[in-house]
PDB file of C-alpha atoms in Angstrom:
ATOM      1  CA  MET K 241      24.573  20.427  21.787  1.00 89.00           C
ATOM      2  CA  ILE K 242      21.585  22.953  21.564  1.00 93.00           C
ATOM      3  CA  GLY K 243      18.299  21.774  20.440  1.00 95.00           C
ATOM      4  CA  TYR K 244      15.101  23.586  19.593  1.00 97.00           C
ATOM      5  CA  ARG K 245      11.758  22.310  19.993  1.00 97.00           C
ATOM      6  CA  LEU K 246       8.181  23.272  20.261  1.00 98.00           C
ATOM      7  CA  ALA K 247       6.746  23.954  23.714  1.00 98.00           C
ATOM      8  CA  GLN K 248       3.924  22.195  25.422  1.00 97.00           C
ATOM      9  CA  ALA K 249       1.787  22.811  28.097  1.00 98.00           C
ATOM     10  CA  ALA K 250       3.993  21.654  30.771  1.00 98.00           C
ATOM     11  CA  ASP K 251       6.429  24.435  29.869  1.00 98.00           C
ATOM     12  CA  ALA K 252       4.220  27.173  30.537  1.00 97.00           C
ATOM     13  CA  GLY K 253       5.885  27.548  34.193  1.00 97.00           C
ATOM     14  CA  LEU K 254       9.461  27.825  32.401  1.00 97.00           C
ATOM     15  CA  ILE K 255       8.042  30.092  30.045  1.00 97.00           C
ATOM     16  CA  HIS K 256       6.478  32.625  32.290  1.00 97.00           C
ATOM     17  CA  ALA K 257       9.998  32.562  34.410  1.00 96.00           C
ATOM     18  CA  MET K 258      11.902  33.618  31.378  1.00 96.00           C
ATOM     19  CA  LEU K 259       9.246  36.286  30.627  1.00 95.00           C
ATOM     20  CA  SER K 260       9.489  37.375  34.093  1.00 95.00           C
ATOM     21  CA  GLU K 261      13.327  37.790  33.889  1.00 93.00           C
ATOM     22  CA  MET K 262      12.997  39.603  30.746  1.00 91.00           C
ATOM     23  CA  ALA K 263      10.796  42.017  31.841  1.00 90.00           C
ATOM     24  CA  GLU K 264      12.669  42.550  35.023  1.00 89.00           C
ATOM     25  CA  ALA K 265      15.651  43.779  32.822  1.00 84.00           C
ATOM     26  CA  GLU K 266      13.272  46.302  31.131  1.00 82.00           C
ATOM     27  CA  GLY K 267      12.099  47.405  34.739  1.00 84.00           C
ATOM     28  CA  ALA K 268       8.461  45.958  33.841  1.00 86.00           C
ATOM     29  CA  VAL K 269       6.331  43.041  35.285  1.00 86.00           C
ATOM     30  CA  ILE K 270       4.647  40.945  32.903  1.00 88.00           C
ATOM     31  CA  GLY K 271       0.672  40.302  33.170  1.00 85.00           C
ATOM     32  CA  GLY K 272      -0.910  37.281  33.288  1.00 87.00           C
ATOM     33  CA  GLY K 273       0.594  33.925  34.505  1.00 94.00           C
ATOM     34  CA  VAL K 274       1.242  30.680  33.811  1.00 96.00           C
ATOM     35  CA  ALA K 275      -2.744  29.803  33.576  1.00 96.00           C
ATOM     36  CA  ALA K 276      -3.099  32.734  30.874  1.00 96.00           C
ATOM     37  CA  LEU K 277      -0.047  31.126  29.128  1.00 97.00           C
ATOM     38  CA  VAL K 278      -1.780  27.781  28.951  1.00 97.00           C
ATOM     39  CA  GLN K 279      -5.032  29.054  28.076  1.00 96.00           C
ATOM     40  CA  HIS K 280      -3.838  31.105  25.226  1.00 96.00           C
ATOM     41  CA  GLY K 281      -0.988  28.969  23.921  1.00 97.00           C
ATOM     42  CA  PHE K 282      -2.003  25.563  24.768  1.00 96.00           C
ATOM     43  CA  GLY K 283      -5.703  25.345  24.978  1.00 91.00           C
ATOM     44  CA  ALA K 284      -8.326  24.053  22.338  1.00 91.00           C
ATOM     45  CA  ALA K 285      -7.380  27.008  19.961  1.00 94.00           C
ATOM     46  CA  PRO K 286      -3.729  28.118  20.255  1.00 96.00           C
ATOM     47  CA  LYS K 287      -2.944  31.581  19.712  1.00 97.00           C
ATOM     48  CA  PHE K 288       0.683  31.807  19.693  1.00 98.00           C
ATOM     49  CA  ARG K 289       3.400  28.922  19.717  1.00 98.00           C
ATOM     50  CA  VAL K 290       6.963  29.093  21.499  1.00 98.00           C
ATOM     51  CA  VAL K 291      10.229  27.336  20.143  1.00 98.00           C
ATOM     52  CA  LEU K 292      12.375  26.557  23.452  1.00 98.00           C
ATOM     53  CA  ALA K 293      16.411  26.689  22.852  1.00 97.00           C
ATOM     54  CA  GLU K 294      18.038  23.874  25.367  1.00 96.00           C
ATOM     55  CA  GLU K 295      21.260  22.591  26.003  1.00 94.00           C
ATOM     56  CA  ARG K 296      21.279  19.108  27.672  1.00 92.00           C
ATOM     57  CA  GLY K 297      17.731  19.822  28.910  1.00 91.00           C
ATOM     58  CA  ILE K 298      18.472  22.872  30.424  1.00 93.00           C
ATOM     59  CA  ALA K 299      16.073  25.968  28.739  1.00 96.00           C
ATOM     60  CA  LEU K 300      18.630  28.811  27.486  1.00 96.00           C
ATOM     61  CA  GLY K 301      15.661  30.819  25.645  1.00 97.00           C
ATOM     62  CA  PHE K 302      12.477  30.919  23.989  1.00 98.00           C
ATOM     63  CA  CYS K 303      10.656  32.556  21.127  1.00 98.00           C
ATOM     64  CA  LEU K 304       7.056  33.094  21.207  1.00 98.00           C
ATOM     65  CA  PHE K 305       5.505  33.911  17.779  1.00 98.00           C
ATOM     66  CA  LEU K 306       2.140  34.174  16.106  1.00 98.00           C
ATOM     67  CA  PRO K 307       0.594  34.372  12.679  1.00 97.00           C
ATOM     68  CA  GLU K 308       0.641  37.805  11.051  1.00 95.00           C
ATOM     69  CA  TYR K 309      -1.524  38.599   7.910  1.00 96.00           C
ATOM     70  CA  SER K 310      -0.022  41.510   5.583  1.00 93.00           C
ATOM     71  CA  SER K 311      -2.828  43.209   3.806  1.00 93.00           C
ATOM     72  CA  TRP K 312      -0.227  45.177   1.685  1.00 89.00           C
ATOM     73  CA  ARG K 313       1.642  42.081   0.909  1.00 91.00           C
ATOM     74  CA  GLY K 314      -1.084  39.695   0.461  1.00 95.00           C
ATOM     75  CA  ALA K 315       0.505  37.107   2.572  1.00 96.00           C
ATOM     76  CA  MET K 316       0.705  35.640   5.858  1.00 97.00           C
ATOM     77  CA  GLY K 317       3.823  36.175   7.921  1.00 97.00           C
ATOM     78  CA  LEU K 318       5.141  35.311  11.175  1.00 96.00           C
ATOM     79  CA  PHE K 319       5.379  37.758  14.207  1.00 96.00           C
ATOM     80  CA  VAL K 320       7.893  37.364  16.938  1.00 97.00           C
ATOM     81  CA  GLN K 321       6.245  38.740  19.864  1.00 95.00           C
ATOM     82  CA  ASP K 322       9.119  38.006  22.427  1.00 95.00           C
ATOM     83  CA  ILE K 323      12.460  36.432  21.902  1.00 96.00           C
ATOM     84  CA  TYR K 324      14.599  35.809  24.925  1.00 95.00           C
ATOM     85  CA  LEU K 325      17.918  34.231  25.908  1.00 93.00           C
ATOM     86  CA  ASN K 326      19.464  34.175  29.212  1.00 91.00           C
ATOM     87  CA  HIS K 327      22.950  36.185  29.785  1.00 83.00           C
ATOM     88  CA  ALA K 328      25.367  32.910  29.648  1.00 84.00           C
ATOM     89  CA  ALA K 329      23.690  32.233  26.104  1.00 87.00           C
ATOM     90  CA  ARG K 330      23.641  35.193  24.334  1.00 86.00           C
ATOM     91  CA  GLY K 331      26.474  35.793  21.284  1.00 85.00           C
ATOM     92  CA  LYS K 332      26.681  32.043  20.442  1.00 87.00           C
ATOM     93  CA  GLY K 333      23.870  32.012  17.602  1.00 88.00           C
ATOM     94  CA  LEU K 334      20.946  30.916  19.209  1.00 94.00           C
ATOM     95  CA  GLY K 335      18.968  34.105  18.354  1.00 95.00           C
ATOM     96  CA  ARG K 336      19.444  33.119  14.927  1.00 95.00           C
ATOM     97  CA  GLY K 337      18.741  29.626  15.503  1.00 96.00           C
ATOM     98  CA  LEU K 338      15.492  30.418  17.489  1.00 98.00           C
ATOM     99  CA  LEU K 339      14.143  32.470  14.549  1.00 98.00           C
ATOM    100  CA  ALA K 340      14.977  29.890  12.359  1.00 97.00           C
ATOM    101  CA  ALA K 341      13.035  27.265  14.398  1.00 98.00           C
ATOM    102  CA  ALA K 342       9.935  29.239  14.688  1.00 98.00           C
ATOM    103  CA  TRP K 343       9.825  29.470  10.849  1.00 97.00           C
ATOM    104  CA  ALA K 344      10.187  25.794  10.837  1.00 97.00           C
ATOM    105  CA  GLN K 345       7.308  25.196  13.113  1.00 97.00           C
ATOM    106  CA  ALA K 346       5.077  27.891  11.532  1.00 97.00           C
ATOM    107  CA  GLN K 347       5.205  26.286   7.949  1.00 97.00           C
ATOM    108  CA  ASP K 348       1.157  25.295   8.398  1.00 96.00           C
ATOM    109  CA  TRP K 349       0.801  29.208   8.318  1.00 96.00           C
ATOM    110  CA  GLN K 350       2.578  29.625   5.182  1.00 96.00           C
ATOM    111  CA  PRO K 351       4.597  32.288   6.084  1.00 97.00           C
ATOM    112  CA  ALA K 352       6.624  34.643   3.795  1.00 97.00           C
ATOM    113  CA  PHE K 353       8.137  37.005   6.207  1.00 96.00           C
ATOM    114  CA  ILE K 354       9.223  37.543   9.660  1.00 96.00           C
ATOM    115  CA  ALA K 355       8.128  40.513  11.637  1.00 93.00           C
ATOM    116  CA  LEU K 356       9.170  41.861  15.175  1.00 91.00           C
ATOM    117  CA  MET K 357       9.444  45.016  16.923  1.00 87.00           C
ATOM    118  CA  VAL K 358      12.544  46.155  18.941  1.00 86.00           C
ATOM    119  CA  LYS K 359      13.203  49.045  21.237  1.00 84.00           C
ATOM    120  CA  ARG K 360      14.630  52.012  19.455  1.00 83.00           C
ATOM    121  CA  SER K 361      17.243  52.198  22.702  1.00 85.00           C
ATOM    122  CA  ASN K 362      18.035  48.347  21.938  1.00 87.00           C
ATOM    123  CA  LEU K 363      21.154  49.085  19.727  1.00 90.00           C
ATOM    124  CA  LEU K 364      22.430  45.644  20.068  1.00 90.00           C
ATOM    125  CA  ALA K 365      19.121  44.119  19.003  1.00 90.00           C
ATOM    126  CA  ILE K 366      18.848  46.341  15.968  1.00 90.00           C
ATOM    127  CA  GLY K 367      22.560  45.453  14.954  1.00 92.00           C
ATOM    128  CA  PHE K 368      21.721  41.902  15.259  1.00 93.00           C
ATOM    129  CA  TYR K 369      18.393  42.008  13.290  1.00 94.00           C
ATOM    130  CA  GLU K 370      19.618  44.062  10.748  1.00 94.00           C
ATOM    131  CA  THR K 371      22.735  41.577  10.120  1.00 94.00           C
ATOM    132  CA  LEU K 372      20.195  38.959   9.358  1.00 95.00           C
ATOM    133  CA  GLY K 373      18.430  41.274   6.673  1.00 94.00           C
ATOM    134  CA  PHE K 374      15.609  42.674   8.873  1.00 93.00           C
ATOM    135  CA  THR K 375      14.579  46.515   7.372  1.00 88.00           C
ATOM    136  CA  LEU K 376      12.467  48.644   8.798  1.00 78.00           C
ATOM    137  CA  ARG K 377       8.976  48.455   7.445  1.00 71.00           C
ATOM    138  CA  ASP K 378       7.993  51.912   6.146  1.00 65.00           C
ATOM    139  CA  THR K 379       8.294  54.573   9.099  1.00 57.00           C
ATOM    140  CA  ALA K 380       6.984  52.226  11.641  1.00 57.00           C
ATOM    141  CA  ASP K 381       8.854  50.236  14.391  1.00 55.00           C
ATOM    142  CA  PRO K 382       8.353  46.570  13.172  1.00 58.00           C
ATOM    143  CA  TYR K 383      11.347  44.841  11.262  1.00 72.00           C
ATOM    144  CA  VAL K 384      10.695  42.407   8.585  1.00 78.00           C
ATOM    145  CA  LEU K 385      12.776  39.543   7.418  1.00 88.00           C
ATOM    146  CA  GLU K 386      11.795  38.516   3.726  1.00 85.00           C
ATOM    147  CA  GLY K 387      13.281  37.507   0.286  1.00 89.00           C
ATOM    148  CA  GLU K 388      16.862  37.128   0.574  1.00 90.00           C
ATOM    149  CA  GLY K 389      17.592  37.714   4.132  1.00 93.00           C
ATOM    150  CA  LEU K 390      14.874  34.958   4.899  1.00 92.00           C
ATOM    151  CA  ARG K 391      16.092  32.577   2.611  1.00 91.00           C
ATOM    152  CA  ALA K 392      19.654  32.992   4.131  1.00 93.00           C
ATOM    153  CA  LEU K 393      18.299  32.606   7.575  1.00 93.00           C
ATOM    154  CA  ILE K 394      16.407  29.223   6.944  1.00 91.00           C
ATOM    155  CA  GLN K 395      19.274  27.816   4.914  1.00 84.00           C
ATOM    156  CA  PRO K 396      21.109  25.111   7.125  1.00 73.00           C
TER     157      PRO K 396
END
C-alpha cells in the first residue's frame, strides 16, 4: 500500500539522492547537498516542506513545496518546486497523490491554489497537469490548480 508522509531531517539524504536522479535525467547537477537541505528545510525556520511517497518503507518519490503569495489573487498558495517519481512508480497515480498530500501538509498556510513550472518540452508532464485541471498562468510558464480542479484533487 502506498503511503504519504511529511519528510523529516533524517530523510535529507534520501531526498538529495532523488534530486540527484532527477537532475541526472535532465543532464544537470544539483547544487548544495544534504546539509543545505537540512538547513533550509528542517532547521529552526524551514523554507520548504517535502512529502514522500512510500511503499513498504521504500521511497518511490517526493514533492518539495513552499508557500507562495499571489498579490493578484490576494491569497496564499502552494508552489511545487520539485516533484519526482522513480521510473517504476510512474503511471500509478502517485503524482496526484503527492500533490494532494502536499496540499494537506500546507493547510497552515491556508493555500487557495497550487502553482508549478514545467519544461515546455515535457509533454507527458504537461498532459498530466492539464488532466488534473492546471492551466497556464497568463503567458508565463507556471501552471496553477485552483477552483474546481483543486477541489477535485483534494477529494478522496
